[in-house]
Each structure stands twice: as C-alpha cells, then as structure tokens.
Amino acid sequence: MPAILYKANASPPARAVMMLIDILGLKHIEQRNLNPVLREQDEPEIKKKNPMRTIPMLDEGDFWLADSHAIMIYLLEKYGKPEHSQLYPVDSRKRATINQRLFFDCGVLFERLRAVMAPTYIGRLTEMSKAMIRNIVDAYSTLEDYLSENLYMASDVVTIADLSLVSTMATLVGLVPIDEKRFPKLSQWYDNMNKTDYCKKINISGGKEHSDGLKAMMENTKYYQQRKTSKL
C-alpha cells in the first residue's frame, strides 16, 4: 500500500509537511485532501488511526502518524539524504534548538492562531479581539528575538523549524500583518522564506486561502447576527 498524507491545503501543519515532502522529492506519497470544515477527519476510518482527529496524518498501511512535527522528523530520518542533513542535524545542541522552535510553534504560535480559528469555525467570532491581536504580536516579538543571532529561526540555514513556523505565519500575516519597523528581522525572514520554490508552490497560496476563509467566516457571522438583531 502506498503512503498517504491526509491534508488540507489551507492547514498550516499540513503545509509544513507538504513543503518537506516537496524538498525531499517523495513522489510516492499520495496527498489526499480532507475538508476540516466538514469534519471529514472524523470519519471512522480516520478516527481509528488518528484519535486526535487532526490534519495532517501519515498513513503507511501498517503505521500511522499524526502531528506535523512528528511526521517531518520521521520523514527526514527515513528518507533524508546527506544533502538534507541541515534540515535536522544530528548534532545534539543544534537539534535541541530546532526542537525548541518546533515546540514554540505548536505550543505558542499555533495556539494563538487556534484561539482565533476555534470560535470562528463555530460561528461565534465576528472580529478578532484586542487580546487575540496582542497575543499574536507578542509571539512575533519572540520570533524577532530568535532571529537576533541567526538568519533563520534555529541557525543560519533553513531547518524544519522554519518550515513549521512559516506555515503558521502564512495564515497569521493575513490576519495580523508584520510591522516591518517593529519586527525588521521577522519581516526579512518571512520575505526570504517566501522566495523559496516550496513556499511559492505550497505555502503562500495556502496561507492566503486560510486567512481569507477565516475573515469571510467572521463577516458571515457578523452579517447573520446583525440580521437577527434587526428582526427583534
């Protein structure tokens, strides 16, 4: 059975894995779309393999793996060639730094985005609160600090930490643009990442699709709330 990556183009974690697959040239992995808005990841077959019911998920027939960060590490360790070693070096300190950035992505940056996504998807958010925006900007400040000594998030070369973080950022910048004067290093890093072939092919359009979709849902919620109020 060929390997299958269950994904959604708008999903930041899925885009991170998709970019790595592109870099590694893993053409044998079928990429199969799921619609998270329709909760297609809740289908019994998917739920059995991935109790978290999250996207992305890698299915190799007799082995299933969820969480984009775990999937990327697995794919690199299984399929990575010497020329890919900089993406996740064997040096323990370099790897620890990358891991820390990955944990920041899943534990802080993506959680700040999830705080917007969750109420939006269930029709309870008409616009982002000041607290939501403040928390996202605070995360930008941390990323700016990470770039104080390196060109990229964990070193002077691109690693999987950059893939994870830029996938989340591609959605966030559509909601809260980067202030170039306040965060010049973050702005330059984001521009540099967007010049890569894999970001052009996968991440830029996917991030725009996601942020545009979130904003459209907020507008729809606002419209229906106003209609409901006007009828009272």
CSV table of C-alpha atoms in Angstrom, one decimal, residues 18-232:
chain,number,residue,atom,x,y,z
A,18,MET,CA,3.8,19.2,2.2
A,19,MET,CA,6.8,21.5,1.8
A,20,LEU,CA,9.1,18.9,3.3
A,21,ILE,CA,7.8,16.3,1.0
A,22,ASP,CA,8.5,18.6,-1.9
A,23,ILE,CA,12.0,19.3,-0.7
A,24,LEU,CA,12.7,15.6,-0.2
A,25,GLY,CA,11.1,14.7,-3.6
A,26,LEU,CA,8.9,12.0,-2.1
A,27,LYS,CA,6.7,11.4,-5.1
A,28,HIS,CA,5.5,8.0,-3.8
A,29,ILE,CA,3.4,9.7,-1.0
A,30,GLU,CA,-0.1,10.3,-2.2
A,31,GLN,CA,-1.6,13.5,-0.9
A,32,ARG,CA,-5.3,13.1,-0.2
A,33,ASN,CA,-7.5,16.1,0.7
A,34,LEU,CA,-9.7,16.3,3.8
A,35,ASN,CA,-12.1,19.2,4.5
A,36,PRO,CA,-11.7,20.2,8.1
A,37,VAL,CA,-14.8,22.5,8.0
A,38,LEU,CA,-16.9,19.5,7.1
A,39,ARG,CA,-15.0,17.4,9.7
A,40,GLU,CA,-14.0,14.8,7.2
A,41,GLN,CA,-11.2,13.8,9.6
A,42,ASP,CA,-14.0,12.5,11.9
A,43,GLU,CA,-14.7,9.6,9.5
A,44,PRO,CA,-14.4,6.3,11.4
A,45,GLU,CA,-11.5,5.1,9.2
A,46,ILE,CA,-9.5,8.2,10.0
A,47,LYS,CA,-10.6,8.5,13.7
A,48,LYS,CA,-9.5,4.9,14.3
A,49,LYS,CA,-6.0,5.7,13.0
A,50,ASN,CA,-5.8,9.1,14.5
A,51,PRO,CA,-7.8,9.6,17.7
A,52,MET,CA,-6.8,13.2,17.8
A,53,ARG,CA,-8.7,13.7,14.5
A,54,THR,CA,-6.2,16.3,13.3
A,55,ILE,CA,-4.7,17.2,10.0
A,56,PRO,CA,-2.2,16.1,8.7
A,57,MET,CA,-1.9,12.4,9.2
A,58,LEU,CA,0.5,10.0,7.5
A,59,ASP,CA,-0.8,6.5,6.7
A,60,GLU,CA,1.7,3.8,5.6
A,61,GLY,CA,-0.7,1.0,5.9
A,62,ASP,CA,0.7,-0.7,9.0
A,63,PHE,CA,1.9,2.5,10.5
A,64,TRP,CA,0.1,5.8,11.2
A,65,LEU,CA,1.4,9.0,12.5
A,66,ALA,CA,-0.2,12.3,13.4
A,67,ASP,CA,1.2,15.8,14.3
A,68,SER,CA,3.2,17.6,11.6
A,69,HIS,CA,6.3,18.0,13.7
A,70,ALA,CA,6.5,14.2,14.4
A,71,ILE,CA,5.8,13.5,10.7
A,72,MET,CA,8.5,15.8,9.5
A,73,ILE,CA,11.1,14.2,11.8
A,74,TYR,CA,10.0,10.7,10.8
A,75,LEU,CA,10.2,11.5,7.1
A,76,LEU,CA,13.7,13.1,7.4
A,77,GLU,CA,15.0,10.2,9.4
A,78,LYS,CA,13.6,7.7,7.0
A,79,TYR,CA,14.1,9.3,3.6
A,80,GLY,CA,16.6,12.2,4.2
A,81,LYS,CA,19.8,12.2,2.2
A,82,PRO,CA,23.1,13.7,3.2
A,83,GLU,CA,22.2,16.9,1.4
A,84,HIS,CA,19.1,17.3,3.6
A,85,SER,CA,21.1,17.0,6.9
A,86,GLN,CA,20.9,20.7,7.6
A,87,LEU,CA,17.2,20.5,7.9
A,88,TYR,CA,17.5,18.4,11.2
A,89,PRO,CA,21.2,18.0,12.1
A,90,VAL,CA,22.4,15.1,14.2
A,91,ASP,CA,24.4,17.5,16.5
A,92,SER,CA,22.5,17.3,19.8
A,93,ARG,CA,22.6,21.1,20.5
A,94,LYS,CA,21.6,22.1,17.1
A,95,ARG,CA,18.8,19.5,17.2
A,96,ALA,CA,17.7,20.7,20.6
A,97,THR,CA,17.4,24.3,19.4
A,98,ILE,CA,15.3,23.2,16.4
A,99,ASN,CA,13.1,21.1,18.7
A,100,GLN,CA,12.6,24.2,21.0
A,101,ARG,CA,11.4,26.2,18.0
A,102,LEU,CA,9.1,23.4,16.9
A,103,PHE,CA,7.6,23.3,20.4
A,104,PHE,CA,7.2,27.1,20.3
A,105,ASP,CA,5.3,26.6,17.0
A,106,CYS,CA,2.9,24.0,18.4
A,107,GLY,CA,2.7,25.3,21.9
A,108,VAL,CA,2.6,29.1,21.4
A,109,LEU,CA,2.3,30.4,17.8
A,110,PHE,CA,-0.2,27.9,16.5
A,111,GLU,CA,-2.2,28.1,19.8
A,112,ARG,CA,-2.5,31.9,19.3
A,113,LEU,CA,-3.9,31.1,15.8
A,114,ARG,CA,-6.2,28.4,17.2
A,115,ALA,CA,-7.7,30.9,19.6
A,116,VAL,CA,-9.0,32.7,16.5
A,117,MET,CA,-9.9,29.6,14.5
A,118,ALA,CA,-11.9,27.7,17.1
A,119,PRO,CA,-14.6,30.4,17.7
A,120,THR,CA,-14.6,31.3,14.0
A,121,TYR,CA,-15.4,27.8,12.8
A,122,ILE,CA,-18.4,27.6,15.1
A,123,GLY,CA,-19.8,31.0,14.2
A,124,ARG,CA,-19.1,32.8,17.4
A,125,LEU,CA,-16.5,35.3,16.3
A,126,THR,CA,-17.2,38.5,14.2
A,127,GLU,CA,-13.8,40.1,14.6
A,128,MET,CA,-10.6,39.5,16.4
A,129,SER,CA,-10.4,40.8,19.9
A,130,LYS,CA,-7.6,43.2,21.1
A,131,ALA,CA,-6.3,40.3,23.3
A,132,MET,CA,-6.1,38.0,20.3
A,133,ILE,CA,-4.1,40.5,18.3
A,134,ARG,CA,-1.9,41.4,21.3
A,135,ASN,CA,-1.1,37.7,21.9
A,136,ILE,CA,-0.2,37.2,18.2
A,137,VAL,CA,2.0,40.3,18.2
A,138,ASP,CA,3.7,39.1,21.4
A,139,ALA,CA,4.6,35.9,19.6
A,140,TYR,CA,6.0,37.9,16.7
A,141,SER,CA,8.3,39.6,19.3
A,142,THR,CA,9.6,36.2,20.4
A,143,LEU,CA,10.3,35.2,16.8
A,144,GLU,CA,12.1,38.5,16.3
A,145,ASP,CA,14.3,37.7,19.3
A,146,TYR,CA,15.0,34.2,17.8
A,147,LEU,CA,16.4,35.9,14.7
A,148,SER,CA,18.8,38.2,16.7
A,149,GLU,CA,21.8,36.0,16.1
A,150,ASN,CA,20.8,33.8,13.1
A,151,LEU,CA,19.4,34.4,9.6
A,152,TYR,CA,16.8,31.7,10.2
A,153,MET,CA,14.9,30.5,13.3
A,154,ALA,CA,17.4,28.0,14.6
A,155,SER,CA,20.6,28.6,12.6
A,156,ASP,CA,21.9,30.4,9.5
A,157,VAL,CA,20.3,27.8,7.2
A,158,VAL,CA,16.7,26.6,6.8
A,159,THR,CA,15.6,23.8,9.1
A,160,ILE,CA,12.3,22.1,9.7
A,161,ALA,CA,11.7,24.8,12.4
A,162,ASP,CA,11.4,27.3,9.6
A,163,LEU,CA,9.0,25.2,7.7
A,164,SER,CA,6.7,24.8,10.6
A,165,LEU,CA,6.8,28.4,11.7
A,166,VAL,CA,6.4,29.9,8.2
A,167,SER,CA,3.4,27.7,7.6
A,168,THR,CA,1.7,29.1,10.7
A,169,MET,CA,2.9,32.6,9.8
A,170,ALA,CA,1.4,32.4,6.3
A,171,THR,CA,-2.0,32.4,7.9
A,172,LEU,CA,-1.3,34.8,10.7
A,173,VAL,CA,0.1,37.6,8.5
A,174,GLY,CA,-3.3,37.7,6.7
A,175,LEU,CA,-4.9,38.4,10.0
A,176,VAL,CA,-2.2,40.5,11.8
A,177,PRO,CA,0.4,41.8,9.3
A,178,ILE,CA,4.0,42.1,10.4
A,179,ASP,CA,5.0,45.6,11.5
A,180,GLU,CA,8.3,45.9,9.5
A,181,LYS,CA,9.6,48.8,11.7
A,182,ARG,CA,9.0,46.9,14.9
A,183,PHE,CA,10.0,43.5,13.6
A,184,PRO,CA,12.5,44.0,10.8
A,185,LYS,CA,14.3,40.7,11.2
A,186,LEU,CA,11.0,38.8,11.2
A,187,SER,CA,9.8,40.7,8.2
A,188,GLN,CA,13.1,39.9,6.3
A,189,TRP,CA,12.9,36.2,7.3
A,190,TYR,CA,9.4,35.9,6.1
A,191,ASP,CA,10.3,37.6,2.8
A,192,ASN,CA,13.3,35.3,2.3
A,193,MET,CA,11.2,32.2,3.0
A,194,ASN,CA,8.6,33.3,0.5
A,195,LYS,CA,11.2,33.4,-2.2
A,196,THR,CA,11.8,29.6,-1.9
A,197,ASP,CA,10.2,27.4,-4.5
A,198,TYR,CA,8.3,25.3,-1.9
A,199,CYS,CA,6.8,28.3,-0.3
A,200,LYS,CA,5.8,29.7,-3.7
A,201,LYS,CA,4.3,26.4,-4.7
A,202,ILE,CA,2.5,25.4,-1.4
A,203,ASN,CA,2.6,27.9,1.4
A,204,ILE,CA,1.8,31.4,0.1
A,205,SER,CA,-1.5,30.4,-1.6
A,206,GLY,CA,-2.4,28.0,1.2
A,207,GLY,CA,-1.9,30.7,3.8
A,208,LYS,CA,-4.0,33.2,1.9
A,209,GLU,CA,-6.7,30.6,1.4
A,210,HIS,CA,-6.8,30.0,5.2
A,211,SER,CA,-6.7,33.7,6.3
A,212,ASP,CA,-9.2,34.8,3.7
A,213,GLY,CA,-11.5,31.9,4.7
A,214,LEU,CA,-11.3,32.9,8.4
A,215,LYS,CA,-12.1,36.5,7.6
A,216,ALA,CA,-15.0,35.5,5.4
A,217,MET,CA,-16.5,33.4,8.2
A,218,MET,CA,-16.2,36.2,10.6
A,219,GLU,CA,-18.0,38.5,8.2
A,220,ASN,CA,-20.7,35.9,7.6
A,221,THR,CA,-21.2,35.6,11.4
A,222,LYS,CA,-21.4,39.4,11.8
A,223,TYR,CA,-24.0,39.6,8.9
A,224,TYR,CA,-26.3,36.9,10.4
A,225,GLN,CA,-26.0,38.4,13.9
A,226,GLN,CA,-27.0,41.8,12.5
A,227,ARG,CA,-29.9,40.3,10.6
A,228,LYS,CA,-31.1,38.5,13.7
A,229,THR,CA,-30.8,41.7,15.8
A,230,SER,CA,-32.7,43.8,13.2
A,231,LYS,CA,-35.6,41.4,13.4
A,232,LEU,CA,-36.0,41.7,17.1
